[in-house]
Every structure is written in structure tokens, then in C-alpha cells.
PDB file of C-alpha atoms in Angstrom:
ATOM      1  CA  UNK O  21     159.315  99.734 172.070  1.00 94.00           C
ATOM      2  CA  UNK O  22     161.887  96.680 172.052  1.00 95.00           C
ATOM      3  CA  UNK O  23     160.400  93.984 174.174  1.00 94.00           C
ATOM      4  CA  UNK O  24     162.989  90.873 174.824  1.00 91.00           C
ATOM      5  CA  UNK O  25     160.676  87.617 175.317  1.00 91.00           C
ATOM      6  CA  UNK O  26     163.722  86.232 176.732  1.00 92.00           C
ATOM      7  CA  UNK O  27     165.451  85.670 179.779  1.00 96.00           C
ATOM      8  CA  UNK O  28     167.980  88.013 182.040  1.00 96.00           C
ATOM      9  CA  UNK O  29     167.503  91.083 179.619  1.00 96.00           C
ATOM     10  CA  UNK O  30     166.311  93.767 181.837  1.00 97.00           C
ATOM     11  CA  UNK O  31     169.699  95.014 182.336  1.00 98.00           C
ATOM     12  CA  UNK O  32     171.189  98.462 182.102  1.00 98.00           C
ATOM     13  CA  UNK O  33     173.672  97.011 179.626  1.00 98.00           C
ATOM     14  CA  UNK O  34     171.640  95.707 177.550  1.00 98.00           C
ATOM     15  CA  UNK O  35     168.882  98.535 177.148  1.00 97.00           C
ATOM     16  CA  UNK O  36     171.877 101.041 176.700  1.00 98.00           C
ATOM     17  CA  UNK O  37     172.991  99.061 173.598  1.00 97.00           C
ATOM     18  CA  UNK O  38     169.467 100.174 172.532  1.00 96.00           C
ATOM     19  CA  UNK O  39     169.118 103.970 173.585  1.00 96.00           C
ATOM     20  CA  UNK O  40     169.395 105.645 170.411  1.00 95.00           C
ATOM     21  CA  UNK O  41     167.245 103.410 168.285  1.00 96.00           C
ATOM     22  CA  UNK O  42     164.039 102.725 170.654  1.00 96.00           C
ATOM     23  CA  UNK O  43     162.056 104.705 173.096  1.00 97.00           C
ATOM     24  CA  UNK O  44     160.900 102.168 175.511  1.00 97.00           C
ATOM     25  CA  UNK O  45     162.660  98.530 176.543  1.00 97.00           C
ATOM     26  CA  UNK O  46     160.397  95.950 178.223  1.00 98.00           C
ATOM     27  CA  UNK O  47     161.863  92.622 179.533  1.00 97.00           C
ATOM     28  CA  UNK O  48     162.774  90.555 182.535  1.00 97.00           C
ATOM     29  CA  UNK O  49     165.270  90.852 185.097  1.00 98.00           C
ATOM     30  CA  UNK O  50     164.940  86.960 185.976  1.00 97.00           C
ATOM     31  CA  UNK O  51     164.730  83.576 183.566  1.00 96.00           C
ATOM     32  CA  UNK O  52     161.469  83.598 182.109  1.00 94.00           C
ATOM     33  CA  UNK O  53     159.427  80.514 182.472  1.00 94.00           C
ATOM     34  CA  UNK O  54     158.932  78.656 178.959  1.00 92.00           C
ATOM     35  CA  UNK O  55     155.460  79.697 178.279  1.00 93.00           C
ATOM     36  CA  UNK O  56     157.111  83.235 177.612  1.00 90.00           C
ATOM     37  CA  UNK O  57     154.754  86.235 177.136  1.00 94.00           C
ATOM     38  CA  UNK O  58     150.621  85.906 177.473  1.00 95.00           C
ATOM     39  CA  UNK O  59     150.247  87.451 174.306  1.00 95.00           C
ATOM     40  CA  UNK O  60     146.565  86.969 174.261  1.00 95.00           C
ATOM     41  CA  UNK O  61     145.508  88.914 177.237  1.00 96.00           C
ATOM     42  CA  UNK O  62     148.211  91.514 176.297  1.00 96.00           C
ATOM     43  CA  UNK O  63     146.778  92.024 172.902  1.00 95.00           C
ATOM     44  CA  UNK O  64     143.300  92.042 174.148  1.00 96.00           C
ATOM     45  CA  UNK O  65     144.437  94.701 176.603  1.00 96.00           C
ATOM     46  CA  UNK O  66     146.036  96.719 173.815  1.00 96.00           C
ATOM     47  CA  UNK O  67     143.026  96.489 171.272  1.00 97.00           C
ATOM     48  CA  UNK O  68     140.706  97.873 174.103  1.00 96.00           C
ATOM     49  CA  UNK O  69     142.920 101.067 173.624  1.00 97.00           C
ATOM     50  CA  UNK O  70     144.189 101.252 169.919  1.00 95.00           C
ATOM     51  CA  UNK O  71     145.937 104.761 170.162  1.00 97.00           C
ATOM     52  CA  UNK O  72     148.074 103.507 173.634  1.00 97.00           C
ATOM     53  CA  UNK O  73     151.473 105.477 173.516  1.00 97.00           C
ATOM     54  CA  UNK O  74     154.775 103.237 173.573  1.00 96.00           C
ATOM     55  CA  UNK O  75     154.397 103.933 177.796  1.00 97.00           C
ATOM     56  CA  UNK O  76     151.030 102.600 177.894  1.00 97.00           C
ATOM     57  CA  UNK O  77     151.661  99.362 175.992  1.00 97.00           C
ATOM     58  CA  UNK O  78     154.641  98.584 177.944  1.00 97.00           C
ATOM     59  CA  UNK O  79     153.112  99.141 181.187  1.00 97.00           C
ATOM     60  CA  UNK O  80     150.039  96.595 179.780  1.00 97.00           C
ATOM     61  CA  UNK O  81     152.578  93.952 178.846  1.00 96.00           C
ATOM     62  CA  UNK O  82     154.519  94.632 182.271  1.00 96.00           C
ATOM     63  CA  UNK O  83     150.998  93.921 184.220  1.00 97.00           C
ATOM     64  CA  UNK O  84     149.979  91.316 182.157  1.00 96.00           C
ATOM     65  CA  UNK O  85     152.939  89.128 182.326  1.00 96.00           C
ATOM     66  CA  UNK O  86     153.228  89.406 185.992  1.00 95.00           C
ATOM     67  CA  UNK O  87     149.468  88.586 186.344  1.00 95.00           C
ATOM     68  CA  UNK O  88     149.713  85.301 183.886  1.00 96.00           C
ATOM     69  CA  UNK O  89     152.335  83.667 186.514  1.00 96.00           C
ATOM     70  CA  UNK O  90     150.733  84.857 189.447  1.00 94.00           C
ATOM     71  CA  UNK O  91     147.919  82.676 189.352  1.00 94.00           C
ATOM     72  CA  UNK O  92     146.845  83.450 185.537  1.00 94.00           C
ATOM     73  CA  UNK O  93     146.650  81.479 182.622  1.00 95.00           C
ATOM     74  CA  UNK O  94     150.258  80.633 183.231  1.00 96.00           C
ATOM     75  CA  UNK O  95     149.420  79.201 187.000  1.00 95.00           C
ATOM     76  CA  UNK O  96     152.309  80.235 189.501  1.00 95.00           C
ATOM     77  CA  UNK O  97     155.747  80.928 188.787  1.00 96.00           C
ATOM     78  CA  UNK O  98     158.388  83.520 190.217  1.00 96.00           C
ATOM     79  CA  UNK O  99     158.677  86.015 187.644  1.00 97.00           C
ATOM     80  CA  UNK O 100     159.962  89.483 187.405  1.00 97.00           C
ATOM     81  CA  UNK O 101     159.104  92.057 184.560  1.00 97.00           C
ATOM     82  CA  UNK O 102     159.910  96.070 183.885  1.00 98.00           C
ATOM     83  CA  UNK O 103     159.414  98.756 181.625  1.00 98.00           C
ATOM     84  CA  UNK O 104     162.061 101.257 180.979  1.00 98.00           C
ATOM     85  CA  UNK O 105     162.015 105.011 179.259  1.00 98.00           C
ATOM     86  CA  UNK O 106     165.364 104.829 177.667  1.00 98.00           C
ATOM     87  CA  UNK O 107     165.102 108.574 177.136  1.00 98.00           C
ATOM     88  CA  UNK O 108     166.187 108.885 180.711  1.00 98.00           C
ATOM     89  CA  UNK O 109     169.722 107.116 180.438  1.00 98.00           C
ATOM     90  CA  UNK O 110     171.744 110.642 180.400  1.00 98.00           C
ATOM     91  CA  UNK O 111     170.649 110.985 183.812  1.00 98.00           C
ATOM     92  CA  UNK O 112     171.166 107.471 184.799  1.00 98.00           C
ATOM     93  CA  UNK O 113     175.041 107.304 183.287  1.00 98.00           C
ATOM     94  CA  UNK O 114     175.582 110.494 185.002  1.00 98.00           C
ATOM     95  CA  UNK O 115     174.471 108.989 188.370  1.00 98.00           C
ATOM     96  CA  UNK O 116     175.916 105.820 187.950  1.00 98.00           C
ATOM     97  CA  UNK O 117     179.490 107.742 187.207  1.00 98.00           C
ATOM     98  CA  UNK O 118     179.391 109.693 190.262  1.00 97.00           C
ATOM     99  CA  UNK O 119     178.663 106.553 192.142  1.00 97.00           C
ATOM    100  CA  UNK O 120     181.644 104.514 190.221  1.00 96.00           C
ATOM    101  CA  UNK O 121     183.893 107.759 191.050  1.00 95.00           C
ATOM    102  CA  UNK O 122     183.172 107.786 194.696  1.00 95.00           C
ATOM    103  CA  UNK O 123     183.724 103.872 195.017  1.00 95.00           C
ATOM    104  CA  UNK O 124     186.554 104.185 193.734  1.00 94.00           C
ATOM    105  CA  UNK O 125     187.788 106.592 197.009  1.00 94.00           C
ATOM    106  CA  UNK O 126     186.802 104.034 199.323  1.00 95.00           C
ATOM    107  CA  UNK O 127     189.098 103.052 202.264  1.00 95.00           C
ATOM    108  CA  UNK O 128     189.910  98.905 201.889  1.00 95.00           C
ATOM    109  CA  UNK O 129     187.724  98.301 205.010  1.00 96.00           C
ATOM    110  CA  UNK O 130     184.687  99.963 203.311  1.00 96.00           C
ATOM    111  CA  UNK O 131     185.548  98.453 199.966  1.00 96.00           C
ATOM    112  CA  UNK O 132     185.359  94.979 201.942  1.00 96.00           C
ATOM    113  CA  UNK O 133     181.996  96.348 203.026  1.00 97.00           C
ATOM    114  CA  UNK O 134     180.625  97.239 199.856  1.00 97.00           C
ATOM    115  CA  UNK O 135     181.997  93.822 198.454  1.00 97.00           C
ATOM    116  CA  UNK O 136     179.896  92.249 201.075  1.00 97.00           C
ATOM    117  CA  UNK O 137     176.568  94.236 200.205  1.00 98.00           C
ATOM    118  CA  UNK O 138     177.040  93.227 196.761  1.00 98.00           C
ATOM    119  CA  UNK O 139     176.933  89.733 197.852  1.00 97.00           C
ATOM    120  CA  UNK O 140     173.784  90.374 199.423  1.00 98.00           C
ATOM    121  CA  UNK O 141     172.002  92.424 196.760  1.00 98.00           C
ATOM    122  CA  UNK O 142     168.946  90.649 195.014  1.00 98.00           C
ATOM    123  CA  UNK O 143     170.445  88.447 192.351  1.00 97.00           C
ATOM    124  CA  UNK O 144     168.947  86.519 189.926  1.00 96.00           C
ATOM    125  CA  UNK O 145     169.812  83.279 188.013  1.00 95.00           C
ATOM    126  CA  UNK O 146     173.082  84.323 187.305  1.00 94.00           C
ATOM    127  CA  UNK O 147     174.563  85.539 190.685  1.00 94.00           C
ATOM    128  CA  UNK O 148     176.662  88.310 189.084  1.00 97.00           C
ATOM    129  CA  UNK O 149     173.309  89.869 187.567  1.00 98.00           C
ATOM    130  CA  UNK O 150     172.421  92.372 190.276  1.00 98.00           C
ATOM    131  CA  UNK O 151     169.503  94.731 190.859  1.00 98.00           C
ATOM    132  CA  UNK O 152     171.174  98.328 190.915  1.00 98.00           C
ATOM    133  CA  UNK O 153     168.708  99.737 193.275  1.00 98.00           C
ATOM    134  CA  UNK O 154     168.513  97.064 195.875  1.00 98.00           C
ATOM    135  CA  UNK O 155     172.693  97.479 195.875  1.00 98.00           C
ATOM    136  CA  UNK O 156     172.413 101.320 196.135  1.00 98.00           C
ATOM    137  CA  UNK O 157     169.578 101.130 199.093  1.00 97.00           C
ATOM    138  CA  UNK O 158     171.719  98.693 200.875  1.00 98.00           C
ATOM    139  CA  UNK O 159     174.737 101.300 200.540  1.00 97.00           C
ATOM    140  CA  UNK O 160     172.621 103.897 201.771  1.00 96.00           C
ATOM    141  CA  UNK O 161     171.502 101.843 204.582  1.00 96.00           C
ATOM    142  CA  UNK O 162     175.077 100.890 205.713  1.00 96.00           C
ATOM    143  CA  UNK O 163     178.125 102.876 207.235  1.00 89.00           C
ATOM    144  CA  UNK O 164     180.179 103.128 203.873  1.00 93.00           C
ATOM    145  CA  UNK O 165     181.649 106.285 203.274  1.00 92.00           C
ATOM    146  CA  UNK O 166     179.598 107.422 200.412  1.00 94.00           C
ATOM    147  CA  UNK O 167     177.518 111.137 200.311  1.00 94.00           C
ATOM    148  CA  UNK O 168     174.015 110.134 200.711  1.00 94.00           C
ATOM    149  CA  UNK O 169     173.216 112.529 197.644  1.00 97.00           C
ATOM    150  CA  UNK O 170     175.354 110.612 195.121  1.00 97.00           C
ATOM    151  CA  UNK O 171     173.121 107.274 196.179  1.00 98.00           C
ATOM    152  CA  UNK O 172     169.995 109.166 196.197  1.00 98.00           C
ATOM    153  CA  UNK O 173     170.551 110.554 192.937  1.00 98.00           C
ATOM    154  CA  UNK O 174     171.256 106.907 191.139  1.00 98.00           C
ATOM    155  CA  UNK O 175     168.002 105.824 192.995  1.00 98.00           C
ATOM    156  CA  UNK O 176     166.020 108.832 191.646  1.00 98.00           C
ATOM    157  CA  UNK O 177     167.343 108.418 188.185  1.00 98.00           C
ATOM    158  CA  UNK O 178     166.488 104.405 188.228  1.00 98.00           C
ATOM    159  CA  UNK O 179     162.866 105.436 189.288  1.00 98.00           C
ATOM    160  CA  UNK O 180     162.644 107.679 186.456  1.00 98.00           C
ATOM    161  CA  UNK O 181     163.683 105.210 183.950  1.00 98.00           C
ATOM    162  CA  UNK O 182     161.793 102.293 185.103  1.00 98.00           C
ATOM    163  CA  UNK O 183     157.877 103.510 184.097  1.00 98.00           C
ATOM    164  CA  UNK O 184     156.771  99.829 185.357  1.00 98.00           C
ATOM    165  CA  UNK O 185     158.080  97.014 187.479  1.00 98.00           C
ATOM    166  CA  UNK O 186     155.941  94.070 188.685  1.00 96.00           C
ATOM    167  CA  UNK O 187     157.290  90.844 190.362  1.00 96.00           C
ATOM    168  CA  UNK O 188     155.992  88.195 192.428  1.00 92.00           C
ATOM    169  CA  UNK O 189     156.531  87.839 196.402  1.00 90.00           C
ATOM    170  CA  UNK O 190     160.150  85.996 195.796  1.00 91.00           C
ATOM    171  CA  UNK O 191     161.635  89.098 194.148  1.00 95.00           C
ATOM    172  CA  UNK O 192     160.287  91.815 196.532  1.00 92.00           C
ATOM    173  CA  UNK O 193     163.796  93.814 196.007  1.00 96.00           C
ATOM    174  CA  UNK O 194     163.556  93.484 192.300  1.00 97.00           C
ATOM    175  CA  UNK O 195     163.133  97.267 191.039  1.00 98.00           C
ATOM    176  CA  UNK O 196     163.385  96.925 187.239  1.00 97.00           C
ATOM    177  CA  UNK O 197     167.359  97.267 186.325  1.00 98.00           C
ATOM    178  CA  UNK O 198     169.613  94.874 186.787  1.00 98.00           C
ATOM    179  CA  UNK O 199     173.723  95.470 186.189  1.00 99.00           C
ATOM    180  CA  UNK O 200     176.625  93.288 185.894  1.00 98.00           C
ATOM    181  CA  UNK O 201     178.216  93.122 189.756  1.00 98.00           C
ATOM    182  CA  UNK O 202     180.419  90.121 190.026  1.00 98.00           C
ATOM    183  CA  UNK O 203     182.111  89.701 193.414  1.00 96.00           C
ATOM    184  CA  UNK O 204     184.664  86.943 192.209  1.00 94.00           C
ATOM    185  CA  UNK O 205     187.799  87.603 190.091  1.00 96.00           C
ATOM    186  CA  UNK O 206     187.409  84.414 188.013  1.00 96.00           C
ATOM    187  CA  UNK O 207     184.393  85.917 187.089  1.00 96.00           C
ATOM    188  CA  UNK O 208     185.241  89.299 186.338  1.00 97.00           C
ATOM    189  CA  UNK O 209     188.149  88.248 184.273  1.00 97.00           C
ATOM    190  CA  UNK O 210     186.438  85.978 182.073  1.00 96.00           C
ATOM    191  CA  UNK O 211     184.302  88.441 180.978  1.00 97.00           C
ATOM    192  CA  UNK O 212     185.880  91.972 181.377  1.00 96.00           C
ATOM    193  CA  UNK O 213     187.770  92.367 177.727  1.00 97.00           C
ATOM    194  CA  UNK O 214     184.285  92.090 176.006  1.00 97.00           C
ATOM    195  CA  UNK O 215     182.510  94.064 178.901  1.00 98.00           C
ATOM    196  CA  UNK O 216     184.785  97.144 178.356  1.00 98.00           C
ATOM    197  CA  UNK O 217     183.418  97.762 174.902  1.00 98.00           C
ATOM    198  CA  UNK O 218     179.584  98.013 176.066  1.00 98.00           C
ATOM    199  CA  UNK O 219     178.312 101.505 176.066  1.00 98.00           C
ATOM    200  CA  UNK O 220     177.400 101.589 179.701  1.00 98.00           C
ATOM    201  CA  UNK O 221     181.182 100.670 180.586  1.00 98.00           C
ATOM    202  CA  UNK O 222     182.131 103.757 178.123  1.00 98.00           C
ATOM    203  CA  UNK O 223     179.936 106.390 179.695  1.00 97.00           C
ATOM    204  CA  UNK O 224     180.244 105.281 183.118  1.00 98.00           C
ATOM    205  CA  UNK O 225     183.618 103.230 183.444  1.00 97.00           C
ATOM    206  CA  UNK O 226     181.988 100.765 185.781  1.00 98.00           C
ATOM    207  CA  UNK O 227     184.423  98.179 184.901  1.00 98.00           C
ATOM    208  CA  UNK O 228     187.110 100.403 187.090  1.00 97.00           C
ATOM    209  CA  UNK O 229     184.893  99.719 190.550  1.00 96.00           C
ATOM    210  CA  UNK O 230     184.383  96.066 189.313  1.00 97.00           C
ATOM    211  CA  UNK O 231     187.916  95.797 189.279  1.00 97.00           C
ATOM    212  CA  UNK O 232     188.703  97.393 192.429  1.00 95.00           C
ATOM    213  CA  UNK O 233     185.868  95.689 194.474  1.00 95.00           C
ATOM    214  CA  UNK O 234     187.357  91.857 193.331  1.00 95.00           C
ATOM    215  CA  UNK O 235     191.223  92.732 194.098  1.00 90.00           C
TER     216      UNK O 235
END
């Protein structure tokens, strides 16, 4: 298990860099409050089941983190937390690659509509960090010309990869995995060179869509 007691780390791009090294990845899509993880309550729960699997330990942390900020030992703060099974990345890559290919064929009007949907998607402290499931869900509810099966396949892949996700009420549209989804060309241009070298982009060519949607 790799756990990130830091901010904004539950991103597909971050997790993809570790997919060949660890089985589980845990972290927050949002900024974490200063107190960080509730180590005491999490460790007590783990100690009560010392033979817990990696998935179980990851789920314990997801649940205890959110409880600690939802009236628990750290009071009240808006938080998200999730655990991912990185062995599911091949299916996620394949589904995202299929979506990317479909997005590339959109008409100009559908591309503008897609950009508006991206703007409306659940975001976090950095507005270009978006929840991928929420984005796809909005596409599926729209009239944008993408096959529903392509969108359903990606949603299924996300649900299989995210084994546990918890959030406070402010993040009802948080489903456990963020992606980079800038909707202004300035942000895209500042980071696209470095982004092009990330494993997620190498596997899916996601940057191709980001370039098209920001024309």
C-alpha cells in the first residue's frame, strides 16, 4: 500500500506512476486539513485485525479519515479520501483511451458543449483537477455525440479501481479519482510539456483531447 498524507494526490496521473510498484494507493482528491491522517483511530482498527489485507487496511483508512473530520477527533472540515486498486489500471487506461478517441471526433459545437461540461465538473482546490467519473457522468447525461457504451465502460473501470471512497457532504460528486482537465489554454500551455511524459498520457494520449478542447 502506498499512502499519501498530502494534498490533491488521488489523481489518476499520480497513481499511474506507481502502478508497477504497489497494489493499493490511498489519498485525497482535495486539500487535506493540517491535522492530516487520524493515525490513532486507524491503527487501532488495523490492530483489531492484524491479518487484514491491503484492500482492508486501505478501506479502514478511507473510512477513519473521513469520520475524523465529520464530527470526529478533528472536528468538522470538508474532506475526500479514497483507495484505489492499481491492478485495475489496464482497464482504466483502455477505457480512457477509447473516450479520448471518441472526443477527438466531436463536432465543434459538441466540443464547446464538452468544455462547458468540464467547467461544471466537480473540482477541487485547483480548478483544473476534476473528478473523472463526474465528468463522464455529465457527458452521458448530455446530448454530446459519444457512444453511451464508451462512457459506461469508463465509469465501470473507475468503480472497479476505486475500492473505497468517502467524502463529506460538500463533495457529493467526488468518486475517488481526479484527472487533469484544464479548460483554459494558459494553464494547458504552462504544463503540457511535462504532462506529455506522464505514464497516463503515454497510455491514453489524454493530452490530445486537452489540446482540442482548449483551442
